[in-house]
Coordinates of C-alpha atoms in Angstrom, one line a residue:
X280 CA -16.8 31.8 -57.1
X281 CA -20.3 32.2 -56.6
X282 CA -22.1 36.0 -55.4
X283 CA -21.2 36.6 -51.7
X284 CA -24.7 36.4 -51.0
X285 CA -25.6 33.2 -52.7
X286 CA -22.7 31.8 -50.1
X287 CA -24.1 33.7 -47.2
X288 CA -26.8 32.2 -47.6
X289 CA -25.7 28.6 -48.3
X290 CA -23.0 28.7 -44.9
X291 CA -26.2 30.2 -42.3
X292 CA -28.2 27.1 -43.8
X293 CA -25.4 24.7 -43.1
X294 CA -24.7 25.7 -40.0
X295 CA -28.6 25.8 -39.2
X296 CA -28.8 22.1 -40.5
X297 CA -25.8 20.5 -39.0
X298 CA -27.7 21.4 -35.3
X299 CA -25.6 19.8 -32.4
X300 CA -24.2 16.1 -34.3
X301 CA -23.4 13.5 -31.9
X302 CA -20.1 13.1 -34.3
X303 CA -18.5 15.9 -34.2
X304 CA -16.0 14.6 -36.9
X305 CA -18.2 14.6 -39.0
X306 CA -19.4 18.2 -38.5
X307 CA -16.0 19.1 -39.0
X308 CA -15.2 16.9 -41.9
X309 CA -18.5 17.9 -43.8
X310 CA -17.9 21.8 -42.8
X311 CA -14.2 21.6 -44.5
X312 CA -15.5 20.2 -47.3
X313 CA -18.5 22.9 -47.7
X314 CA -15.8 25.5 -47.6
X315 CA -13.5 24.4 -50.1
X316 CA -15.8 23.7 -52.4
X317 CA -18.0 27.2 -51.8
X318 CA -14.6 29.5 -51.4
X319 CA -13.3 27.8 -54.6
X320 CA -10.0 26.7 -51.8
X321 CA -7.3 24.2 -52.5
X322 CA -6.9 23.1 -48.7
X323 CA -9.1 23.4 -45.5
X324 CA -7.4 23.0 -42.2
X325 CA -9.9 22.8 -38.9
X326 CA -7.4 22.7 -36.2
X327 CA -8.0 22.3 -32.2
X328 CA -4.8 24.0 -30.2
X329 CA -3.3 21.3 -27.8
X330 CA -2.6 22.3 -24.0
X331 CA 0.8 22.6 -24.7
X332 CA -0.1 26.0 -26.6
X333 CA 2.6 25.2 -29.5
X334 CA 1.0 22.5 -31.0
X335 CA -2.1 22.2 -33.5
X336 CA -4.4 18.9 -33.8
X337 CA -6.3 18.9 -37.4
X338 CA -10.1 17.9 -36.9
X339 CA -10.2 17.5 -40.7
X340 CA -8.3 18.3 -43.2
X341 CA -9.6 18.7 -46.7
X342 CA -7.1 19.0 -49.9
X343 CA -8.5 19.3 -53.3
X344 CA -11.8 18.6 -52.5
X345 CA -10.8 15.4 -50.5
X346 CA -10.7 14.3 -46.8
X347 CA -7.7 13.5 -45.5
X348 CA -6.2 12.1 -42.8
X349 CA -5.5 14.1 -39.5
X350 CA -2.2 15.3 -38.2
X351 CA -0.6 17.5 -36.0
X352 CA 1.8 20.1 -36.5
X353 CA 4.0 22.8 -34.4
X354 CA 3.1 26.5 -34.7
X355 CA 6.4 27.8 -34.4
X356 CA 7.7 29.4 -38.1
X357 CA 4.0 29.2 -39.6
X358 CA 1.5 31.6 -40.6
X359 CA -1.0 29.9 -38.1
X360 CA 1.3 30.7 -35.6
X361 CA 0.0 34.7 -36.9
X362 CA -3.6 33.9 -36.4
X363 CA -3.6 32.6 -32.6
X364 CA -4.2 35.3 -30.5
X365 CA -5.6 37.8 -33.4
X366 CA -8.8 37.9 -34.7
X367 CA -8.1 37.0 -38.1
X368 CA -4.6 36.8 -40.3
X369 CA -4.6 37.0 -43.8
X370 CA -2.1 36.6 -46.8
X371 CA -3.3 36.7 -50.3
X372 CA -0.3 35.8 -52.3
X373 CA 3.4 34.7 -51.5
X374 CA 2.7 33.1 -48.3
X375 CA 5.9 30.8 -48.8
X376 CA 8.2 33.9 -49.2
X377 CA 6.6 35.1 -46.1
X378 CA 7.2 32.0 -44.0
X379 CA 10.3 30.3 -45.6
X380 CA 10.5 28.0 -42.6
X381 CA 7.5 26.4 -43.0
X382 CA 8.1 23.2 -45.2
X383 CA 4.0 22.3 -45.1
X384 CA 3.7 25.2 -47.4
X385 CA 6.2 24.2 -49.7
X386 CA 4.9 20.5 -49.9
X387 CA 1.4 22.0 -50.5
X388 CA 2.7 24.4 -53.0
X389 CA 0.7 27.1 -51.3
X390 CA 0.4 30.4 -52.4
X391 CA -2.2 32.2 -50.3
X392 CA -3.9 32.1 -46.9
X393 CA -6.5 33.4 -44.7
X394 CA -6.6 31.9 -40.8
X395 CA -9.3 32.9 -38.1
X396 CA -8.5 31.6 -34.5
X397 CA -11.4 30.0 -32.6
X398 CA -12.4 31.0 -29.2
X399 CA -14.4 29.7 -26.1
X400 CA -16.7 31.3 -23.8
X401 CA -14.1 32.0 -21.2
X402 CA -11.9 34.1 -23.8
X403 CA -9.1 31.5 -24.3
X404 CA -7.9 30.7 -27.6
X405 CA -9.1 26.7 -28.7
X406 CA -8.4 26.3 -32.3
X407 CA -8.2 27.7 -35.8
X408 CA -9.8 27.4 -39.1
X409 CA -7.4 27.9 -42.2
X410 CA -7.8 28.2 -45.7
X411 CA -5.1 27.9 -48.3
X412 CA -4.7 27.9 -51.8
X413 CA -2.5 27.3 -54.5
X414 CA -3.6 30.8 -56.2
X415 CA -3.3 34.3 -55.0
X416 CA -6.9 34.5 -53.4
X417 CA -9.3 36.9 -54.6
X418 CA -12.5 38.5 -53.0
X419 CA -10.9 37.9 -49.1
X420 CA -13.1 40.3 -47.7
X421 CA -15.9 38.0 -48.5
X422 CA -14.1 35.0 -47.1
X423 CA -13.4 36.5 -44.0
X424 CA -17.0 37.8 -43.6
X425 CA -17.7 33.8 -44.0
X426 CA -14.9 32.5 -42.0
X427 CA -16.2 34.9 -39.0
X428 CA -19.4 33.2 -38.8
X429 CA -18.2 29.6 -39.1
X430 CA -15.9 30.8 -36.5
X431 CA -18.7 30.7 -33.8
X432 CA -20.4 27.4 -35.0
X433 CA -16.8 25.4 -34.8
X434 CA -15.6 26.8 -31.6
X435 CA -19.1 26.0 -29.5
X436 CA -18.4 22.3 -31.4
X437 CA -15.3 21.9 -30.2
X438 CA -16.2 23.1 -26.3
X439 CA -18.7 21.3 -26.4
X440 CA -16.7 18.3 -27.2
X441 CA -13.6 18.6 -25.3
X442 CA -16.7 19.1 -22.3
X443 CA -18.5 15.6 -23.3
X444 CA -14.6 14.3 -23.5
X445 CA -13.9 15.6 -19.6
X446 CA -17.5 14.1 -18.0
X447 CA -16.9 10.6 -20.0
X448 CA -13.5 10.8 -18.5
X449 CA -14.2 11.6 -15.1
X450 CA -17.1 8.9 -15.6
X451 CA -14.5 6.4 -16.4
X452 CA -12.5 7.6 -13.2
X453 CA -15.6 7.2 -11.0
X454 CA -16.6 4.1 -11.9
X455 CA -12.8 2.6 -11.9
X456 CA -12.7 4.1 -8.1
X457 CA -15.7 2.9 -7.5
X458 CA -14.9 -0.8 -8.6
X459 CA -11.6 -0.5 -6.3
X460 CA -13.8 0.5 -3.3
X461 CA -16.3 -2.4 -4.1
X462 CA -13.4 -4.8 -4.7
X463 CA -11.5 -3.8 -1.8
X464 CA -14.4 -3.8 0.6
X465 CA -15.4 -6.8 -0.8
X466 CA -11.2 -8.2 0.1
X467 CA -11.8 -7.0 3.1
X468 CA -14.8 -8.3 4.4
X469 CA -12.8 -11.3 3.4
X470 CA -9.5 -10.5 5.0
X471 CA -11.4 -10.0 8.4
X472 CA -13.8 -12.5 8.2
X473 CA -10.3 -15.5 7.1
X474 CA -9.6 -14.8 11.1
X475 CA -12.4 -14.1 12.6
X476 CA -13.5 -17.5 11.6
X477 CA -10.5 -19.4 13.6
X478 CA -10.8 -16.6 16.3
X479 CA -14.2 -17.9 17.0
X480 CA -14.0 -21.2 16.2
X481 CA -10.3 -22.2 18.3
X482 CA -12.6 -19.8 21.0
X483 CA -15.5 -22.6 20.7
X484 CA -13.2 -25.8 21.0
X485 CA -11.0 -23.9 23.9
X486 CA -14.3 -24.9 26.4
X487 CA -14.8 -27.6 25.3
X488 CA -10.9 -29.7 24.9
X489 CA -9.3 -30.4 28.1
X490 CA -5.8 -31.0 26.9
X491 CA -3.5 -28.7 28.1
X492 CA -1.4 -29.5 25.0
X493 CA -4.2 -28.9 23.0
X494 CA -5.8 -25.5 24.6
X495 CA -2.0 -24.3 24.2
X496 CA -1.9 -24.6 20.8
X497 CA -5.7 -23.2 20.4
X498 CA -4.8 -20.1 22.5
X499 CA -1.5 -19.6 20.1
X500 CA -3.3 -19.6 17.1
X501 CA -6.2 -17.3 18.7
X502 CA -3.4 -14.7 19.4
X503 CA -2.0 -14.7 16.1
X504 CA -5.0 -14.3 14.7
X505 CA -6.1 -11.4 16.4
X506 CA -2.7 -9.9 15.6
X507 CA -3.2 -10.5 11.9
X508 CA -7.0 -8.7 12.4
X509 CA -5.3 -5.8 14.5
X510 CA -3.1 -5.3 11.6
X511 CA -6.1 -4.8 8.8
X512 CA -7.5 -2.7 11.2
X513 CA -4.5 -0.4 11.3
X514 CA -4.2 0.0 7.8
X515 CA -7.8 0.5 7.1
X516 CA -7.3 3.4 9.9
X517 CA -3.6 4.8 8.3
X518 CA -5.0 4.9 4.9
X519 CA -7.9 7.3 6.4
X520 CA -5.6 9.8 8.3
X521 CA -3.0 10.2 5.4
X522 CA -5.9 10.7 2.9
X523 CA -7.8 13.2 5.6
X524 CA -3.8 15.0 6.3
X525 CA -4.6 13.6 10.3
X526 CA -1.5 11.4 10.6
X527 CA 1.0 12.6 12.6
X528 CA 4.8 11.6 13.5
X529 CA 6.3 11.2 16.4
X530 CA 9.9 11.5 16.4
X531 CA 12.6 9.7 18.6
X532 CA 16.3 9.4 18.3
X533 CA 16.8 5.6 17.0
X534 CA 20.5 3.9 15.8
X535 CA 19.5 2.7 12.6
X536 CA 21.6 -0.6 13.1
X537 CA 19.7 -1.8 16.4
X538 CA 16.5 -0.7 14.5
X539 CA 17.4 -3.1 11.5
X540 CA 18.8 -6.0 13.8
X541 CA 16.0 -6.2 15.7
X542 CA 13.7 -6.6 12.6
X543 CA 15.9 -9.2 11.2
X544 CA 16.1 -11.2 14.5
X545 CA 12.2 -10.7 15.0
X546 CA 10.1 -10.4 12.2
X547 CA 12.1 -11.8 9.2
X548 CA 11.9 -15.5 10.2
X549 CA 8.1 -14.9 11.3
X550 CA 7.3 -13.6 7.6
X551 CA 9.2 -16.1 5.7
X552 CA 7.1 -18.8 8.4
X553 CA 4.2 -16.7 7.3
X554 CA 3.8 -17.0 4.0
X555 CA 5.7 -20.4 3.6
X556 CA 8.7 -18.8 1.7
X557 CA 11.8 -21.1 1.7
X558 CA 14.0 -17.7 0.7
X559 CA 17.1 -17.2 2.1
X560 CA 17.2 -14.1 4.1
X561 CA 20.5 -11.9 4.1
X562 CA 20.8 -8.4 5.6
X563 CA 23.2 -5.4 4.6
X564 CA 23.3 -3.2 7.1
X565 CA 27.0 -3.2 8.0
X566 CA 27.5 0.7 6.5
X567 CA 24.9 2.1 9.3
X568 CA 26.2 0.3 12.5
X569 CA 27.0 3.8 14.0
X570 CA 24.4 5.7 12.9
X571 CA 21.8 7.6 14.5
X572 CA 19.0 9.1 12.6
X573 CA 15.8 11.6 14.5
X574 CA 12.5 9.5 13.3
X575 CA 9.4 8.2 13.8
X576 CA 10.6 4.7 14.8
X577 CA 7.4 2.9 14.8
X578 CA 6.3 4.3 11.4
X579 CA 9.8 3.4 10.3
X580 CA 9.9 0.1 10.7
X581 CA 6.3 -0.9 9.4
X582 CA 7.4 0.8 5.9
X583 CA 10.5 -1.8 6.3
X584 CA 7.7 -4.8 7.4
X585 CA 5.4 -3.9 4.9
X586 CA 8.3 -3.9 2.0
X587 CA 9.6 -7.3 3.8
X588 CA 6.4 -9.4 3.8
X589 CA 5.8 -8.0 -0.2
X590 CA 9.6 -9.6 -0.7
X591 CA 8.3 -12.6 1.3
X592 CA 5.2 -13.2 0.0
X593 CA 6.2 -13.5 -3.8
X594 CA 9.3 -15.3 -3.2
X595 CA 8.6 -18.8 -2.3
X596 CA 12.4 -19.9 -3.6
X597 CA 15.5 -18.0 -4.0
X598 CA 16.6 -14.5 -2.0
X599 CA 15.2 -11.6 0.3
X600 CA 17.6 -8.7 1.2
X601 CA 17.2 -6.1 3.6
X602 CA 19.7 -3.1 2.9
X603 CA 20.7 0.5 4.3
X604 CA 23.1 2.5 2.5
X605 CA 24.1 5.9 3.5
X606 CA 24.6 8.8 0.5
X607 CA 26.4 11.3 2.3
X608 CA 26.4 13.5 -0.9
X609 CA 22.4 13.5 -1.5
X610 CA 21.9 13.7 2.4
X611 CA 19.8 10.8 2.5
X612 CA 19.8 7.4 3.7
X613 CA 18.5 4.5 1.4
X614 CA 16.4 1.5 2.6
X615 CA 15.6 -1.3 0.5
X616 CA 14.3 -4.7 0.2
X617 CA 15.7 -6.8 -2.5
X618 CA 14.1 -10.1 -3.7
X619 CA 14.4 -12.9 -6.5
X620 CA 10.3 -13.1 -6.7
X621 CA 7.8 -13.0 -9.5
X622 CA 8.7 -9.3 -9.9
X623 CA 6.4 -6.3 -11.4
X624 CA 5.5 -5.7 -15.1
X625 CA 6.8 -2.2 -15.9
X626 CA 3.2 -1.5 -16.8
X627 CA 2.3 -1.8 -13.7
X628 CA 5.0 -0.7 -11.1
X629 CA 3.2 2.8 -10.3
X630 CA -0.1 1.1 -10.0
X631 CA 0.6 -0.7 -6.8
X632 CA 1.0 2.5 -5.2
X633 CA -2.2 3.3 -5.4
X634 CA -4.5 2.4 -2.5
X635 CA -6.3 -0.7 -3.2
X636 CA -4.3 -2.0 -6.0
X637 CA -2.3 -5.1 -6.4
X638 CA -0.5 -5.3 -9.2
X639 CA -2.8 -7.4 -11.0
X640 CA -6.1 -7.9 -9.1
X641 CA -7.7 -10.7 -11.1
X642 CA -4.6 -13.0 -9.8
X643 CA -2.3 -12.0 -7.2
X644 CA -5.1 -11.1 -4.7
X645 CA -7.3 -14.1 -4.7
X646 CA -3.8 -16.1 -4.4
X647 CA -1.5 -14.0 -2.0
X648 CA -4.1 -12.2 -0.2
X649 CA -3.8 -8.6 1.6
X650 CA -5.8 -5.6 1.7
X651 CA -4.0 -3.7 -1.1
X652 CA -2.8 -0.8 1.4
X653 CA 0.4 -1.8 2.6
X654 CA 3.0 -0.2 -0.3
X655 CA -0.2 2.8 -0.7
X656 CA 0.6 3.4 3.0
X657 CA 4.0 3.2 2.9
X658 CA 4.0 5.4 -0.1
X659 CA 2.1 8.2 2.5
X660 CA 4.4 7.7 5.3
X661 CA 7.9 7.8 3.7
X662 CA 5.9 11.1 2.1
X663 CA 4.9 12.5 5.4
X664 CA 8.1 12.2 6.4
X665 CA 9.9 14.3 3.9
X666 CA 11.5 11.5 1.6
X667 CA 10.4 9.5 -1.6
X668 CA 9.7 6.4 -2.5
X669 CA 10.2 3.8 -5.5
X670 CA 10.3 0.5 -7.0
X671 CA 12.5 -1.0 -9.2
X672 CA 11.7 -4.1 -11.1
X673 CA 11.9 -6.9 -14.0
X674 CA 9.2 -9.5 -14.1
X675 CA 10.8 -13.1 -13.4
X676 CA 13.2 -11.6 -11.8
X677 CA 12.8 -10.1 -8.9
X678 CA 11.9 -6.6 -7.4
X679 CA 13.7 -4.0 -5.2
X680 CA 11.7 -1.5 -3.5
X681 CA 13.4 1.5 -1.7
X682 CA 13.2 4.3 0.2
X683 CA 15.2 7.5 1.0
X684 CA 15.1 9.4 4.0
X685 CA 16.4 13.2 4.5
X686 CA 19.6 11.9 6.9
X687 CA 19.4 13.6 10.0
X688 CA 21.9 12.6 12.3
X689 CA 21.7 12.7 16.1
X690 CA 22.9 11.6 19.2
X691 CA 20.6 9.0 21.9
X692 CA 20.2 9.5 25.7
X693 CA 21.8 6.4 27.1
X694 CA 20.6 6.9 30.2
X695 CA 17.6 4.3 30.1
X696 CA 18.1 0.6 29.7
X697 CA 15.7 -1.9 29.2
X698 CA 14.5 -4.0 32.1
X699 CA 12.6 -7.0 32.5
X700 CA 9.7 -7.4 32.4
X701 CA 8.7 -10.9 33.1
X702 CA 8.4 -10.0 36.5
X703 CA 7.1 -6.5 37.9
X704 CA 6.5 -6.4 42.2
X705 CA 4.3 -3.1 42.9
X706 CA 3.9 -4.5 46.8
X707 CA 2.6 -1.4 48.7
X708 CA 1.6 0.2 45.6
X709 CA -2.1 1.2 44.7
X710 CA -3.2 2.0 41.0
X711 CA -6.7 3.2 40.2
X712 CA -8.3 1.4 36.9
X713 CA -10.5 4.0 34.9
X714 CA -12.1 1.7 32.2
X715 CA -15.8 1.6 30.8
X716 CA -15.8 -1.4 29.2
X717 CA -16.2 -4.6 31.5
X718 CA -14.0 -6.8 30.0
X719 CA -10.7 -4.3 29.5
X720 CA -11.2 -3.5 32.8
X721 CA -11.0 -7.4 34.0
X722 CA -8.1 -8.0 31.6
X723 CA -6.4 -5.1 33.1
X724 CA -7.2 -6.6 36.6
X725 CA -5.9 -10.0 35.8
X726 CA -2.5 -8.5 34.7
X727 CA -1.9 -5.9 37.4
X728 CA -2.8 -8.9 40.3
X729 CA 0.8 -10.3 39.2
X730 CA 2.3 -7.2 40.2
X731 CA 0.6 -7.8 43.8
X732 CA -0.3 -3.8 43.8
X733 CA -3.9 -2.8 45.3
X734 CA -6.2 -2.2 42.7
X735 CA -9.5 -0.1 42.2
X736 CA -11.5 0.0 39.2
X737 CA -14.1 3.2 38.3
X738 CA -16.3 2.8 35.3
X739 CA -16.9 6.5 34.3
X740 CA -14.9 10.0 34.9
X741 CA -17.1 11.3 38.0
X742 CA -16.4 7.8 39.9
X743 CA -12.8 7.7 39.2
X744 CA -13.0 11.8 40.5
X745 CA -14.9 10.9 43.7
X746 CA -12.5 7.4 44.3
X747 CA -9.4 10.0 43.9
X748 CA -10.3 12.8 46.2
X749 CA -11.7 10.3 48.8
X750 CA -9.2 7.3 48.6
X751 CA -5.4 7.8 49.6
X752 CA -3.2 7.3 48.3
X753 CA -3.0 6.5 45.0
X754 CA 0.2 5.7 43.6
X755 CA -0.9 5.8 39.2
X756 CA -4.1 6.3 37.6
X757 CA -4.5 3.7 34.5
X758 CA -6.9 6.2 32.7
X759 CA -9.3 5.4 29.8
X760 CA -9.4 8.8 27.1
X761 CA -13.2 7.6 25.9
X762 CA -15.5 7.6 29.0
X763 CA -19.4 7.4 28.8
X764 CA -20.0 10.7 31.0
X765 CA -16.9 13.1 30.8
X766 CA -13.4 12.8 28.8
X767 CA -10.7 11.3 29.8
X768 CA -8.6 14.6 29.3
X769 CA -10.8 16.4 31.5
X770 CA -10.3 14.0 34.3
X771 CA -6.7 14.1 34.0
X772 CA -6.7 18.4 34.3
X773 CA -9.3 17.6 37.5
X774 CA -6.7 15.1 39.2
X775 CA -3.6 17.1 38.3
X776 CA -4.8 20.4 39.2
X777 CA -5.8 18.8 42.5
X778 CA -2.6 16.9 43.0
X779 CA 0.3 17.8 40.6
X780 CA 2.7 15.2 41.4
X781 CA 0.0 12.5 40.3
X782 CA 1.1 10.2 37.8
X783 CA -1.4 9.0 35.0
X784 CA -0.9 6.7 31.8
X785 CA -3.5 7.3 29.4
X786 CA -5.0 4.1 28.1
X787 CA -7.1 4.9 24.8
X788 CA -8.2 3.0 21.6
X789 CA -7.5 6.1 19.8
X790 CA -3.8 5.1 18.3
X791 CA -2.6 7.9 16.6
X792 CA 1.0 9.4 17.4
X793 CA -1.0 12.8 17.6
X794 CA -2.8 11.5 20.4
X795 CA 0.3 10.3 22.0
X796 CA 1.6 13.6 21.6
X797 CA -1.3 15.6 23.0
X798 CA -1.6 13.2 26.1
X799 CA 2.4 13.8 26.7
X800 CA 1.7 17.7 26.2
X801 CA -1.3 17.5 28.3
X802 CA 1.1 16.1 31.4
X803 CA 0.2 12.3 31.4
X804 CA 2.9 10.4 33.0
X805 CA 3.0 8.3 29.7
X806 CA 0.5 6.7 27.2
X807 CA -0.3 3.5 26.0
X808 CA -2.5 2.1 22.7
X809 CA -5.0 -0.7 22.7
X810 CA -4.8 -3.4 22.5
X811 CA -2.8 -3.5 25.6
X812 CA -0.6 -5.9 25.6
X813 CA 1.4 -6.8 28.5
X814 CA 5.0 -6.2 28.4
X815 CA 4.4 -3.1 27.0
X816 CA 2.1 -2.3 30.3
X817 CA 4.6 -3.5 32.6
X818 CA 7.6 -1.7 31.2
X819 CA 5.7 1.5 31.1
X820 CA 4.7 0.9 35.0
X821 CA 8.3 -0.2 36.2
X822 CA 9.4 3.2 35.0
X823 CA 6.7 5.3 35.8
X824 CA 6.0 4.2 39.4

């Protein structure tokens, strides 16, 4: 071996020529080599400790003056597993009696080594650098005095790399979120604009065509359209509470059977109509006839409708099934939707949990539409309300996605049954409108004239104040949350404090069941959401007033 010195000298002026290499494999590659040659060394191990913290990663590994290919190994049973954690392990001869567990040794016909581990700025142990030869080595001292200076140089390498690793990453993770924002504000634009188009343009022809036939069919395809624009609107709005941790459930006493009848008598003809699906639809729901679970109903069934129009939509022939199964022994109770579609690649079944992912955007959106939200919501809501969802699938041949729920069994108040409300006579009756905007106050008039009840309108909190203390009496207050001078909520404490017994339905565009909740807590009578639609504002009327 050459004088200490002479390799003193030789390692500070590697290590000061190298500088910071854009390769860092080649760093490494080129430093193993140096020290096998200069240390007179049979092998040269660089080695980066994997976060599992039992596993080593070779950066290069040099054997008789050659570079070979990388590998990884365990630490367990090896003298490596000596160096991490210490400042620096060394065993000059007889290493294989030392570690008879370690067959590397053997294969490498080792007799000697020297290992330093390699730390980073915070403390924490990274890596190693290990020498072995197949000689007793001689002069260790010196090569330890050598390996503690390469020590420094490697580990700021290989910190500095796994940091250039991380910011690429997270690059990559920003631009990919930032393409699925583009593309799905760019889907959207697209999705709203698809029926604002016929909104406006059915809208145009409505004035002008005379037919009655004709204006009916307009006026139908005006209504579904706004429902279809209502619904993007919602999700756009879900997706932005569960991500902020705003959404909230209300939970009501449902029978699980009703629930699922009503959907199937509903909805599941609509959906097939919908997306011109010529599936047949069966329904296994037989098991949970007499069941009674405590649940957000509403946020219930639009998991089920979301699932249902997936099955729907990629299943023009063949089979949709809508399922409940109770599992007494897990607790829960299983909902699923079961279809013969195009079904998922494996590849990509957790994808389309994701908000704003289809499971392949470059086809299925531009030919089956949607936002992308609907399973990413559903995903949050089934979450939110304590159970887990999934997605089992073979592509070709179907999909079934379910859902469990924690089963909480509970009884339902009778007491109410539904009325009709076709017809609603508030004769004698006088309701005060609070509502801002010009045309939801009109609308609300036109409805509550077939009810034949008195109505007055007031177009900000202080009016509807000064028409309440001045005009008796009044029978319901319609009350609008979002007024242009003072809250809606304040108006309601004003009027109840002043009359306890009055009765007032809040009337708001802010939808959430939190709101529901506060308005109930705050004493309203009941609540409704816009848009309003008309049954709903009768039924709440016949059994408020």
């Amino acid at each position: 071996m050459e004088p200490f010195e002479h390799i003193l000298k030789e390692t500070l002026m590697f290590i000061a020529q190298k500088g910071w290499v854009r390769e860092n494999r080649l760093f490494f590659d080129s430093l193993a080599s140096f020290l096998s040659k200069k240390l007179e060394v049979t092998y040269v191990i660089v080695g980066q400790l994997l976060p599992d913290k039992k596993t080593v990663q070779t950066l290069s590994f040099v054997a008789n003056g050659e570079v070979g290919s990388n590998v990884s190994y365990e630490l367990r049973n090896t003298p490596c597993e000596n160096v991490m954690g210490k400042n620096l392990c060394c065993f000059p001869s007889s290493i294989q009696q030392l570690f008879p567990h370690d067959l590397m040794l053997v294969d490498m016909h080792a007799e000697s080594y020297i290992g330093i581990p390699l730390w980073d700025t915070k403390g924490n142990a990274i890596g190693l650098i290990a020498l072995l030869d197949v000689n007793p080595i001689e002069n260790s001292a010196n090569i330890e005095s050598i390996l503690q200076i390469v020590a420094v140089r490697v580990a700021h390498e290989i910190e500095r790399s796994n940091y250039e690793r991380e910011l690429i990453e997270k690059s990559k993770k920003l631009e990919e979120a930032d393409r699925l924002k583009t593309a799905f504000l760019a889907n959207v634009s697209h999705e709203i604009r698809t029926p604002m188009n016929a909104i406006m343009g059915f809208a145009e022809l409505l004035k002008k065509n005379k037919s009655e036939e004709k204006q009916a069919f307009f006026i139908d395809i005006i209504q579904k359209r706004c429902t279809d624009l209502l619904g993007i609107i919602n999700d756009i709005l879900d997706i932005s509470k569960l991500e902020s941790n705003q959404l909230a459930l209300f939970e009501t006493a449902v029978n699980v059977g009703s629930l699922l009848d009503d959907i199937v008598l509903e909805y599941a003809p609509m959906l097939a109509s919908q997306y011109k699906s010529n599936a047949r639809f069966v329904s296994n729901t037989k098991t949970v006839r007499g069941t009674n679970i405590k649940v957000d109903v509403d946020r219930l069934k639009q998991v089920i409708l979301n699932m249902l129009s997936n099955a729907f939509k990629f299943t023009e022939e063949g089979e949709v099934e809508l399922g409940c199964i109770l599992d007494g022994e897990s607790g829960h109770i299983r909902f699923y939707v079961r279809d013969t579609g195009i079904g998922i690649n494996p590849a990509k079944q957790d994808v389309i949990f994701e908000r704003f992912r289809q499971a392949d955007e470059q086809v299925i959106t531009p030919k089956y539409g949607g936002t992308g939200l609907g399973l990413s919501i559903s995903k949050g809501l089934v979450e939110l309300m304590g159970g887990i969802i999934g997605v089992e699938s073979e592509e070709g041949k179907g999909s079934t996605f379910y859902f469990k729920l924690p089963l909480v069994p509970t009884p339902i108040n009778h007491g109410v049954t539904d009325q009709d409300s076709n017809t609603l006579s508030l004769q004698n009756k006088t309701i005060l409108v609070v509502e801002d905007d010009f045309y939801n106050g009109e609308y609300l008039k036109e409805l509550l004239l077939e009810t034949n009840c008195s109505i007055i309108l007031a177009t900000s909190g202080l009016e509807a104040l000064h028409v309440f203390k001045n005009h008796a009496p009044i029978d319901l207050v319609l009350l609008d949350i979002k007024l242009p001078d003072i809250s809606g909520l304040d108006v309601a404490v004003k009027m109840m404090r002043d009359k306890p017994s009055v009765k007032i339905v809040a009337q708001t565009a802010y939808a959430s069941a939190q709101d529901k909740i506060s308005c109930i807590e705050l004493g309203f009578a009941s609540y409704i959401a816009k848009p309003i639609k008309r049954e709903e504002l009768f039924d709440i009327l016949q059994a408020t007033l």
